[in-house]
XYZ file of C-alpha atoms in Angstrom:
622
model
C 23.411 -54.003 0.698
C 21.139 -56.585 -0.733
C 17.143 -55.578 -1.687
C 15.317 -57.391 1.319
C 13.154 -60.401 1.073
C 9.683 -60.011 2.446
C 9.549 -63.057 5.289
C 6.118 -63.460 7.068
C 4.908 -59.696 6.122
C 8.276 -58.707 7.477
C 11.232 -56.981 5.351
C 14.667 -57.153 7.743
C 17.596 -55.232 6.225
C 21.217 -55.049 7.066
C 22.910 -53.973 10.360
C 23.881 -50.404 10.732
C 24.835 -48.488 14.193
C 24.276 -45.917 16.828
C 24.157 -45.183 20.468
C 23.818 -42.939 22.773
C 24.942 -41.380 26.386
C 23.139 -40.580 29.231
C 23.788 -37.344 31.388
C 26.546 -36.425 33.592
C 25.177 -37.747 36.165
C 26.592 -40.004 39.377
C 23.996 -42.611 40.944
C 24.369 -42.450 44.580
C 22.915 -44.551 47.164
C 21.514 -42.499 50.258
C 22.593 -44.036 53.776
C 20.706 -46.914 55.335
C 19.179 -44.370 57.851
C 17.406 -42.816 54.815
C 17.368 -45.605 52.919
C 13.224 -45.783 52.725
C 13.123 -42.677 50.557
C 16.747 -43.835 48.340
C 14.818 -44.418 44.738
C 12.550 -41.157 44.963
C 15.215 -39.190 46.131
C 17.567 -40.433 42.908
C 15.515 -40.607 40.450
C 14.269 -36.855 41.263
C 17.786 -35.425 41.163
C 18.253 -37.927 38.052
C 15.341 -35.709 36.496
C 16.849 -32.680 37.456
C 20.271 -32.657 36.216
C 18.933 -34.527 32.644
C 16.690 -31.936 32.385
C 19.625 -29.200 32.358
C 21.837 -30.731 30.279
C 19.153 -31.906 27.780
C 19.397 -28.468 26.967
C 23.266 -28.546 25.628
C 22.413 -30.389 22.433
C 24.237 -29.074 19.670
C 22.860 -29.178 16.665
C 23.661 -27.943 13.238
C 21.555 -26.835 10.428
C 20.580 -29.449 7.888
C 18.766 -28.386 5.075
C 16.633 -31.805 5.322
C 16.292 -32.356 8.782
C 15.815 -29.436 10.162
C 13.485 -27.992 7.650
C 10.851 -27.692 9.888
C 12.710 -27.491 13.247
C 14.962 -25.483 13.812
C 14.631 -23.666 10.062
C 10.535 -23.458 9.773
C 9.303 -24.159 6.162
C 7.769 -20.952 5.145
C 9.975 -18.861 7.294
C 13.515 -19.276 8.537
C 14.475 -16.723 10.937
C 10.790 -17.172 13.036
C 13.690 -17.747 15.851
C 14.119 -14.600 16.075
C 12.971 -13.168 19.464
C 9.438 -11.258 18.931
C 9.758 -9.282 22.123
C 13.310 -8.097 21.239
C 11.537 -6.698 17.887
C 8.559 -4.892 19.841
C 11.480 -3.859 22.506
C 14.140 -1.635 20.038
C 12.972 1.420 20.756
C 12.728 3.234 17.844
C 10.481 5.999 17.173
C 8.012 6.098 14.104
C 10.203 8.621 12.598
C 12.896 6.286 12.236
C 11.054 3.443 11.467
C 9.727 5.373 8.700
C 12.959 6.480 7.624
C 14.795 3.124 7.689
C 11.699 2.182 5.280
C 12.776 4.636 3.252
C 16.499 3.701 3.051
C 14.626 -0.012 2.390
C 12.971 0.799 -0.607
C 15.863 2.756 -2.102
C 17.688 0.150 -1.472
C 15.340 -2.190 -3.615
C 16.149 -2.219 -7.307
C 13.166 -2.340 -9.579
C 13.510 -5.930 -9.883
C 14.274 -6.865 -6.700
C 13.414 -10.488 -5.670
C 11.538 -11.484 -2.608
C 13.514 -12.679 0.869
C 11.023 -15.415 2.353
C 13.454 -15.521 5.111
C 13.282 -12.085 6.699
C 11.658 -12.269 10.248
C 7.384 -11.871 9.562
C 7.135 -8.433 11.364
C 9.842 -7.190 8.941
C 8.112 -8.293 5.600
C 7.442 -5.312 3.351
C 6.240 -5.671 -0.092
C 7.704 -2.795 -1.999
C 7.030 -1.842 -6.189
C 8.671 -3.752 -8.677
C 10.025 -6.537 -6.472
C 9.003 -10.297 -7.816
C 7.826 -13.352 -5.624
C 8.518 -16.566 -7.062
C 4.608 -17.561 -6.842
C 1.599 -16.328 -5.531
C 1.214 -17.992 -2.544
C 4.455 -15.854 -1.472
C 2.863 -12.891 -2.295
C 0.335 -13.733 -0.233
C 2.088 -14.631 2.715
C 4.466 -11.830 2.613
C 1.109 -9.424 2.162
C -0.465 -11.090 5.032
C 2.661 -10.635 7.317
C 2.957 -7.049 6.475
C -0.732 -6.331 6.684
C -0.754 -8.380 10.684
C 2.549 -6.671 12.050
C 1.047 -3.376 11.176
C -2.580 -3.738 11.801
C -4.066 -2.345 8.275
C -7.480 -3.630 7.122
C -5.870 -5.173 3.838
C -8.549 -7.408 1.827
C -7.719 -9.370 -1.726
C -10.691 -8.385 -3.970
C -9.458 -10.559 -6.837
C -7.209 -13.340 -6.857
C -5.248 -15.307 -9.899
C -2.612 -17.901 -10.436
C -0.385 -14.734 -11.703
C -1.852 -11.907 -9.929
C -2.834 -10.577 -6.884
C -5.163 -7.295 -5.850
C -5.290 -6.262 -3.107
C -7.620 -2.880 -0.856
C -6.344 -1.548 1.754
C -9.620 -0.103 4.420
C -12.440 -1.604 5.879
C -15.614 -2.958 4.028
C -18.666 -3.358 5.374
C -19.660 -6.813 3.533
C -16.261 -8.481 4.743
C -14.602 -9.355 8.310
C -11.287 -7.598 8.624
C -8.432 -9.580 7.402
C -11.095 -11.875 6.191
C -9.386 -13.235 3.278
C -5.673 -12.935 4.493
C -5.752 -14.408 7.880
C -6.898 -17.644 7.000
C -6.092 -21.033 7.560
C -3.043 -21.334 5.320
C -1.243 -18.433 7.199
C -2.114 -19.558 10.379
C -0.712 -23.093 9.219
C 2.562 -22.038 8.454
C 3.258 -19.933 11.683
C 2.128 -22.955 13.999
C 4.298 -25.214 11.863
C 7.072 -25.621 14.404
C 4.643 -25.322 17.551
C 2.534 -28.050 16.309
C 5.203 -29.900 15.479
C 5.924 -30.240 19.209
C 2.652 -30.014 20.648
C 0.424 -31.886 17.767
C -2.341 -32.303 20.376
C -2.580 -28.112 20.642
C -6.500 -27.427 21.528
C -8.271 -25.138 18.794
C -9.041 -23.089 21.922
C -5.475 -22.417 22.991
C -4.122 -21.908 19.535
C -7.343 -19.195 19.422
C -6.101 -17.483 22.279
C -2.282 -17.826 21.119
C -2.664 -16.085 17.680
C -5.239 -13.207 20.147
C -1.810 -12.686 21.866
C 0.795 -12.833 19.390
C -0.853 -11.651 15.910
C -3.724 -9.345 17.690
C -5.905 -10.920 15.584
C -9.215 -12.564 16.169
C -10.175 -16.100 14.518
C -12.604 -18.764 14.745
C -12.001 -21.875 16.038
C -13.124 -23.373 12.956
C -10.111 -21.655 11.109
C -7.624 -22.667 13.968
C -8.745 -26.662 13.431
C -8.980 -26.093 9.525
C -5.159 -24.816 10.217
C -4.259 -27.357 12.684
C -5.511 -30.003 9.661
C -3.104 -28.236 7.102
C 0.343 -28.030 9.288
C -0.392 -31.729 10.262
C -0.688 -32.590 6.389
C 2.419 -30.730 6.096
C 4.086 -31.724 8.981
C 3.104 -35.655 7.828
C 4.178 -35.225 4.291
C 7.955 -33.830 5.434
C 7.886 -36.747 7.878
C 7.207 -39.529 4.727
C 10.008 -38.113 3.792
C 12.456 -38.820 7.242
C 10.857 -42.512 6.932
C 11.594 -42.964 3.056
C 15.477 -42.126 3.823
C 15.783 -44.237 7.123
C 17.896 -46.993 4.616
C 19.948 -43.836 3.740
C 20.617 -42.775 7.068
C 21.534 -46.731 7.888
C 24.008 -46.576 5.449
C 25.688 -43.723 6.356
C 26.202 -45.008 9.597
C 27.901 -47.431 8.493
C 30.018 -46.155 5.855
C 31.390 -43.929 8.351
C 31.605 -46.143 11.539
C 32.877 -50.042 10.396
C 31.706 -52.485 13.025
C 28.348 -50.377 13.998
C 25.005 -51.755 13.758
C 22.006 -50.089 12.353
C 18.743 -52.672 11.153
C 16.111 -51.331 9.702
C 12.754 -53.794 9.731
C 9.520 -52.810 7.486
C 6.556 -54.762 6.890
C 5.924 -55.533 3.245
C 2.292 -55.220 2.259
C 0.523 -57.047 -0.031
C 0.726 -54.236 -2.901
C 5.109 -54.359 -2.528
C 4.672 -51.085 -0.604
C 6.521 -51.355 3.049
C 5.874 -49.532 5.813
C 8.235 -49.042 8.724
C 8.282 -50.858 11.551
C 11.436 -50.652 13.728
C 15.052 -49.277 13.627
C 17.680 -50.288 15.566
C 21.785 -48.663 15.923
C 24.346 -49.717 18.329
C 28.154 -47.814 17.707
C 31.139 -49.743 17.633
C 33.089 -47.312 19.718
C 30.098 -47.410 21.929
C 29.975 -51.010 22.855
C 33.661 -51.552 22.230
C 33.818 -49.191 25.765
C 30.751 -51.023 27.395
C 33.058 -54.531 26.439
C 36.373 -52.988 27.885
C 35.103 -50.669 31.231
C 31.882 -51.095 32.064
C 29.991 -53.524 34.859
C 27.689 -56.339 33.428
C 24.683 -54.383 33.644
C 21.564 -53.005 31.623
C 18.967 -51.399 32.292
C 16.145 -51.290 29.754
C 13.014 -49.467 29.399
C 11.200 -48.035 26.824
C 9.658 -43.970 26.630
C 7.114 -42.750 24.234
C 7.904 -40.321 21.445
C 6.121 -37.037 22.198
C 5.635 -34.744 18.649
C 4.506 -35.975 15.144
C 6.568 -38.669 14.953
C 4.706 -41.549 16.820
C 5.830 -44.714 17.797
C 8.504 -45.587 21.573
C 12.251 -45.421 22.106
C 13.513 -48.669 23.550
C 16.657 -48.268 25.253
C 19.917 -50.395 26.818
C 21.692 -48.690 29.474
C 24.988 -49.674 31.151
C 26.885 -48.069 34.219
C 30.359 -46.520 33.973
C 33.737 -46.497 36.516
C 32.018 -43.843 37.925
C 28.462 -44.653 38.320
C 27.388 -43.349 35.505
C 24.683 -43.677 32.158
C 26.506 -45.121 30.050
C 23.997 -45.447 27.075
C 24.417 -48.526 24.764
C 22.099 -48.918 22.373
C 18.899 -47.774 20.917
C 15.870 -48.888 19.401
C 12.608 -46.731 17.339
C 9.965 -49.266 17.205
C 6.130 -48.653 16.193
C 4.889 -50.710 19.494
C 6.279 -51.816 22.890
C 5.413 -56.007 22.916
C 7.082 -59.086 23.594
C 8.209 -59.662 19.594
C 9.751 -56.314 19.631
C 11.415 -56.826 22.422
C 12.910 -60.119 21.751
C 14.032 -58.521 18.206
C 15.643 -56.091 20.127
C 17.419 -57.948 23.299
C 18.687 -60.612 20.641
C 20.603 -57.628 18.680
C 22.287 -56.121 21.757
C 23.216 -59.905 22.404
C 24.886 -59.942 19.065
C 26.537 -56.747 19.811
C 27.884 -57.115 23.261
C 28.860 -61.198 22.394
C 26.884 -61.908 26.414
C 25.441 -65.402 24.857
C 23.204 -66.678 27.481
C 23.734 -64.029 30.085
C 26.482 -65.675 32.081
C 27.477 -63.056 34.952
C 24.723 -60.522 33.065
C 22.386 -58.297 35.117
C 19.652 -56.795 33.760
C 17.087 -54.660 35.595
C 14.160 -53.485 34.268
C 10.340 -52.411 34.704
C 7.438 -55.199 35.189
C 6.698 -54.877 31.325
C 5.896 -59.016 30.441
C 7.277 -58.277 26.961
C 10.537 -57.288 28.771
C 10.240 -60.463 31.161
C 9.490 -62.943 28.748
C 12.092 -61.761 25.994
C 14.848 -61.506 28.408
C 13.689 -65.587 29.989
C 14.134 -66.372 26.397
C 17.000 -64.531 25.470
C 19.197 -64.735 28.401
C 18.081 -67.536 30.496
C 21.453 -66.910 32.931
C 20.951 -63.884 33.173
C 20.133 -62.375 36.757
C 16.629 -60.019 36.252
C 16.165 -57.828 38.643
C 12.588 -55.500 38.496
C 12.903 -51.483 39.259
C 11.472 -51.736 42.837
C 10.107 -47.864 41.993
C 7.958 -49.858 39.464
C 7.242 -52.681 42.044
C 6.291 -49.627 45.095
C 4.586 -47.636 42.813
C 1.782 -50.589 42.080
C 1.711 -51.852 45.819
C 1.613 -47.809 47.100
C -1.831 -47.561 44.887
C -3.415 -49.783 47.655
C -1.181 -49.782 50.566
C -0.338 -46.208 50.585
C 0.827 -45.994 53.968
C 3.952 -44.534 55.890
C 4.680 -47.857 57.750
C 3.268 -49.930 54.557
C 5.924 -47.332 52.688
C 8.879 -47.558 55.116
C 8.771 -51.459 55.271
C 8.397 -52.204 51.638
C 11.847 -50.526 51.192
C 13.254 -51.914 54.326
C 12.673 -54.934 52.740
C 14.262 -53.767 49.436
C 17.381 -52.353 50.981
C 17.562 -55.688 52.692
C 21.303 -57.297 52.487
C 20.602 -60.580 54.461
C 17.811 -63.158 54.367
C 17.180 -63.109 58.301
C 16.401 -58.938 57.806
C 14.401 -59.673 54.853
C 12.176 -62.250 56.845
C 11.888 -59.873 59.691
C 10.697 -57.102 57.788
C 8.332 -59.164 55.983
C 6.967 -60.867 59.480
C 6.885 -56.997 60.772
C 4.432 -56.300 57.331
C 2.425 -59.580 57.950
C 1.806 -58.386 61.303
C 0.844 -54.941 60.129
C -1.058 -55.868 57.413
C -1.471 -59.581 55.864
C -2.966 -58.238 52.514
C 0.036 -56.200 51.729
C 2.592 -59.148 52.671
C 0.969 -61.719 49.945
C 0.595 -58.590 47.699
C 4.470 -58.081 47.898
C 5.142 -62.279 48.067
C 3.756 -62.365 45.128
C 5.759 -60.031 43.170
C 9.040 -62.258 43.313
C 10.676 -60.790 45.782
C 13.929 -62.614 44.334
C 14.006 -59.558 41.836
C 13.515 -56.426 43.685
C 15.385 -57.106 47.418
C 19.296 -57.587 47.439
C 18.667 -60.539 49.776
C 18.350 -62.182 46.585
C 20.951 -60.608 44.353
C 24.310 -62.148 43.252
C 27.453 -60.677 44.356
C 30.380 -59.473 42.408
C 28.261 -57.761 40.424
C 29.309 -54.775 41.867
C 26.119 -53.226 41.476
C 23.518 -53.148 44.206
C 20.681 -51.304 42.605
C 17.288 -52.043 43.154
C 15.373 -49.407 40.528
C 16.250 -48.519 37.027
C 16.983 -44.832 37.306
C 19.954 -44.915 34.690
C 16.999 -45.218 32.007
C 14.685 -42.560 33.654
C 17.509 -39.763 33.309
C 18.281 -40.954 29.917
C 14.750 -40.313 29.019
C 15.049 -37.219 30.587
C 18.077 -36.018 28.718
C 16.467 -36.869 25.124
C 12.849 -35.373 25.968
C 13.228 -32.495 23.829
C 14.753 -34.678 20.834
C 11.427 -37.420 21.373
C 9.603 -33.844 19.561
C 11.436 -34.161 16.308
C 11.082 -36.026 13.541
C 12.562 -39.557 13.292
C 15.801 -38.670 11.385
C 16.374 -35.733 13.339
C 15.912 -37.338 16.602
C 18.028 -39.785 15.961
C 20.980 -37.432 14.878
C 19.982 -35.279 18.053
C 20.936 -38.250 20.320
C 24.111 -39.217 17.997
C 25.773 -36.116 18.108
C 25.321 -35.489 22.371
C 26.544 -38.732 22.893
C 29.596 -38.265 20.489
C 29.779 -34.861 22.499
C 29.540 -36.186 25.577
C 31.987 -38.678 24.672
C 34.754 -36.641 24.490
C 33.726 -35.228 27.452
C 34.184 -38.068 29.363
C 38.102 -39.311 27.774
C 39.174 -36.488 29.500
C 37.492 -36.547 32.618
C 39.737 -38.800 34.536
C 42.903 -36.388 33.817
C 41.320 -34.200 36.579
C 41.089 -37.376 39.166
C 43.842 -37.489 41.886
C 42.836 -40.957 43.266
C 43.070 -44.296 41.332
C 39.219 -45.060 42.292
C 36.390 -42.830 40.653
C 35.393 -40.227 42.816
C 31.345 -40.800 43.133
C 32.486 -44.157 44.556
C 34.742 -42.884 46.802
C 31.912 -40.874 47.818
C 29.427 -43.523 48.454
C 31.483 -45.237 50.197
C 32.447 -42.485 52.851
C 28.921 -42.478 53.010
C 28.484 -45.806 54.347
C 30.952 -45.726 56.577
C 30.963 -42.601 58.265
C 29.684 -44.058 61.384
C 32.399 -46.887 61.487
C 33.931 -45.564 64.351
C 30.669 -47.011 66.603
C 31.753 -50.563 65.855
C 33.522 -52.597 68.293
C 36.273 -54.392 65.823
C 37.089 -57.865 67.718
C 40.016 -59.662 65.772
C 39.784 -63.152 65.250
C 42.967 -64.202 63.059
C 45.463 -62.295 60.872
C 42.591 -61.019 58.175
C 39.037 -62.199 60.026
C 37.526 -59.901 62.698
C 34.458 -59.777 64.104
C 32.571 -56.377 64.120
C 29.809 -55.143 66.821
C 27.347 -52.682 67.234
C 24.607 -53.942 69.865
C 23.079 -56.663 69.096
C 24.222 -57.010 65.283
C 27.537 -58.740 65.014
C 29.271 -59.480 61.636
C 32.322 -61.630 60.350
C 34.803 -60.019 57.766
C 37.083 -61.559 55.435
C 39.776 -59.215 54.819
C 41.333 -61.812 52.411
C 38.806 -62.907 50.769
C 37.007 -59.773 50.724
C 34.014 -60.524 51.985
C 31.243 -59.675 54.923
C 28.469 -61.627 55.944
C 26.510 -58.845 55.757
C 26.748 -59.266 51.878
C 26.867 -55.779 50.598
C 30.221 -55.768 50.252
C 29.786 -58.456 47.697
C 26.688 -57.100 46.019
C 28.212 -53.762 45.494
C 32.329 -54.199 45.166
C 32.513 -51.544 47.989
C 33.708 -51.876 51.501
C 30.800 -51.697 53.473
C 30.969 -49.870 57.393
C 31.975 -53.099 59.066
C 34.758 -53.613 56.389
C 35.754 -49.930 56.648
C 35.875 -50.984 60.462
C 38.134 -53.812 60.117
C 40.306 -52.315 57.914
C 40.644 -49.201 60.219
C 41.633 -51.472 63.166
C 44.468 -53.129 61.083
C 45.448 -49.203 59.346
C 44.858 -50.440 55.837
C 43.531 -48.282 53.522
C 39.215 -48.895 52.130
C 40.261 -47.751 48.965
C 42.319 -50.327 48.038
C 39.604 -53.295 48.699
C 37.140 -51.379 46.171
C 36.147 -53.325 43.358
C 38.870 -53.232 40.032
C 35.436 -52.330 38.096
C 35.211 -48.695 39.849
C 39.067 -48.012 39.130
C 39.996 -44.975 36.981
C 42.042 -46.542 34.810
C 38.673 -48.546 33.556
C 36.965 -45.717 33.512
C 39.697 -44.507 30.795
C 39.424 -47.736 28.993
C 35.544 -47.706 28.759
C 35.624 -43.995 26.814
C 38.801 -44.573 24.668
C 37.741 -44.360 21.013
C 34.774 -42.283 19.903
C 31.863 -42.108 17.450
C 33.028 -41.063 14.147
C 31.147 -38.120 12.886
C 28.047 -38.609 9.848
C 28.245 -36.563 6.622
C 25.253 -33.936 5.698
C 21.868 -35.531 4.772
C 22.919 -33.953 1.111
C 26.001 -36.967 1.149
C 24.162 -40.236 1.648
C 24.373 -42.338 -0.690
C 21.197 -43.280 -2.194
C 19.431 -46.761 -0.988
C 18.123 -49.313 -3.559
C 15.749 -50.500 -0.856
C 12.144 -49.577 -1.027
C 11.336 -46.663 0.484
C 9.174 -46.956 3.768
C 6.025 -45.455 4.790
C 4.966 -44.020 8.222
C 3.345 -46.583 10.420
C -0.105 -46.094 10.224
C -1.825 -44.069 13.287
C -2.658 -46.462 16.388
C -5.706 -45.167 18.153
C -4.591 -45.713 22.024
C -6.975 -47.710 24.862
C -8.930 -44.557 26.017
């Protein structure tokens, strides 16, 4: 890897790879009866299931990124459940004999253990710290888990004493309980919640510590575990070319770029990283529909900045993450730096036969215009409803909107849209205005096999990672690496299981559709062309060529009810007409391969590149 050139402010550096994989879960449409409530209904069971699983991650311990995490800083086995400690039962005879078996076991030189649980810290004679601040902290522990009125009374870079009662010109636990301890036991807590109120953290330490502090010591603690916290996350930016690398080195073909932006001084600070595996998008390239989904989620702990993500669809309907993007802010430059990568990647050029379906974001709109000018757009119609519900909040305003969404045909789009004109003119140009072309599968193309009209494969991916968007930038990233090469696996052995040649969610959506096929009137015309009734709706199918003119069929790849109909009539089996996309044996194809696993942070191989800074604090409208 060659030292970047700075370019217009901006430092790119070479490609390196990731991805990652969204949850187990299979997108379903509801049926047409229901189908004004579809997208909620999804997207909330999207939520739900992400939300479980985001709780499988497996993650090791990593002496660098986990420091803080997983292992806290000042005291590694914190994890360790208080209540079980208050809840064992013994009696204060036995505690004080299992002291006493403690201390014999203590040689007269014994060293400290910072990594014994707080409530089980015991300073004992003879036994050496490796500075004072341990001391200290060890003191402090021992003096809070057993409530004694310990005060320092004089204090040295070597030595430490110490009075155990009360005194009438101090506070109890004046000088022990002070900012720096509190600090270090809201290290991890903060490091999830930075925005904790002085307040809460007040009444936290009241519950857990049984202490009483000022809020002027909780924010003068909140201000050192954020200098901490900042100073250990320098130090996940200053590595990112490191991490790159290592990608690389142990997955040929992947993709990883890391951009900075080169300051005046030569100092860089980081902008944007982007990884895409090669197993990953070799299995989009071989199995999966021509679709993506992006959208974008904010990062939620120290670590600020937004997650820009590309998701695909699977055999079997489902997340089938792509690739992934940490970027320092969510604009139209970013984006087109990002689309034009997964371009690269996934070798779509223009976007011939490409869908991509996304929120309203103009960043999003004009990159992909620019991009991928073939490329069919579609906008989430959640995103679309949830603007038009803020002033047309109605159930009728509600229930035609996604009539008109879930509209297959243009003469039941018009009617819908005559039936909202009627109801309320205001809300028609509202809606007209939007482009219907990208939200109502009147418009969409067929034999895309996909007829979605919202972009809940992103939602549930953000779901899944919402505890990983707490960590660090390093660690996050590795968080999402290692449950999608998880998951992975999961997934090339899935299909052993299967009994049919189609995936089973379609099979299941499609028994859906037509379970009231049985209602049409089937009225054959030639050999493979039939005419199907219900009423007053009458369509033509196409047996041959596959095709009804009610058009879902062709949107979606799956029979539709009057198709189902038809093919009843004649005995021929639905299954068989499905699209070759939804097969099992593409399904296999798409997860053959996997990601090959990363070496400890202790392995990679040092970078000659600069090393970044953090982007600098962005003070948000509001």
């Amino acid at each position: 890897m060659n030292e970047p050139q700075p370019s217009n402010g901006m430092e790119r550096g070479p490609y390196y790879d990731s991805n990652f994989e969204e949850s187990d879960l299979e997108l379903s449409e509801e049926s047409e009866d229901e189908r004004a409530f579809v997208v909620d209904a999804d997207l909330d069971d999207c939520d739900a299931e992400e939300n479980t699983n985001s709780q499988q991650f497996k993650v090791p311990i990593d002496a660098f990124l986990y420091d803080f995490c997983h292992l806290p800083i000042y005291n590694a086995r914190q994890n360790v459940d208080d209540k079980a400690i208050r809840e064992e039962g013994h009696t204060d005879n036995e505690r004080e004999n299992e002291d006493e078996e403690a201390d014999d076991h203590h040689s007269e030189f014994s060293v400290h253990d910072p990594t014994v649980h707080w409530k089980k810290m015991k300073p004992h004679l003879g036994e050496m710290y490796g500075n004072i601040d341990q001391l200290r902290f060890c003191l402090t522990n021992y003096a809070v888990a057993n409530g004694y009125p310990i005060n320092i009374t004089k204090s040295s870079s070597i030595r430490l004493q110490a009075k155990c009662g009360y005194d009438n010109k101090r506070k109890r636990h004046a000088t022990l309980v002070n900012p720096d301890w509190i600090a270090k036991q809201f290290l991890k807590q903060l490091s999830a919640r930075p925005r904790m109120k002085d307040r809460e953290m007040k009444e936290e330490i009241k519950k857990k510590f049984f202490c009483v502090v000022s809020t002027g010591q909780c924010y003068r603690a909140k201000k050192k575990a954020i200098e901490i916290l900042i100073g250990k996350l320098s130090e996940h930016y200053a590595r990112i070319w490191e991490y790159g690398g290592e990608i690389i080195r142990s997955n040929p073909g992947s993709t990883a770029k890391v951009v900075v932006d080169v300051k005046e001084d030569d100092t860089c600070v980081f902008q944007s990283f982007y990884v895409c595996f090669k197993a990953i998008k070799d299995g989009w390239v071989r199995g999966c529909r021509r679709i993506i989904g992006l959208d974008e989620c904010f990062l939620k702990g120290q670590c600020k900045g937004e997650l820009l993500t590309a998701i695909g669809r699977d055999g079997n309907n489902q997340v089938y993450p792509i690739a992934w993007a940490m970027i320092d802010v969510e604009n139209r430059v970013n984006w087109l730096w990002f689309i034009q990568l997964l371009v690269d990647d996934l070798g779509v050029e223009a976007g011939e036969g490409l869908t991509i379906i996304s929120d309203q974001h103009k960043g999003i709109v004009e990159a992909v215009k620019e991009v991928l000018p073939a490329a069919e757009h579609r906008q989430c119609a959640r995103h679309v409803y949830a603007n038009y519900k803020k002033e047309y909040n109605g159930v009728d305003d509600r229930k035609l909107f996604w009539d008109a969404s879930m509209s297959t045909t243009e003469s039941s789009f018009v009617g819908t849209m005559e039936e909202l004109k009627a109801l309320n003119g205001n809300a028609y140009k509202h809606l007209m205005t939007r482009k219907p072309e990208s939200w109502s599968r009147t418009f969409f193309s067929e034999g895309r096999a996909c007829e979605a009209v919202e972009n809940g494969i992103s939602e549930s991916f953000n779901s899944v990672i919402l505890e990983a968007r707490t960590k660090p930038l390093l660690t996050m990233l590795e968080e999402i690496r290692m449950y999608t090469m998880e998951r992975f696996y999961r997934m090339s052995t899935k299909h052993l299981s299967w009994t049919e040649d189609v995936c089973p969610a379609i099979l299941t959506k499609m028994d859906k559709w037509c379970k009231d096929m049985r209602l049409w009137t089937v009225v054959p015309s030639e050999a493979h062309v039939f005419e199907v009734r219900l009423g007053f709706d009458s369509f033509q199918v196409d047996l041959a060529e596959m095709v009804c003119t009610c058009r879902l069929w062709g949107i979606s790849g799956i029979p539709c009810v009057h198709a189902c109909a038809a093919m009843s009539h004649t005995q021929q089996q639905p299954e068989a007409m499905i699209s070759p996309w939804f097969s099992k044996g593409k399904f296999a194809e798409t997860y053959t391969g996997n990601i090959r696993p990363l070496n400890g942070s202790r392995m990679w191989v040092k970078s000659p590149y600069s090393e970044p800074l953090p982007p600098p604090a962005r003070r948000m409208p509001g």
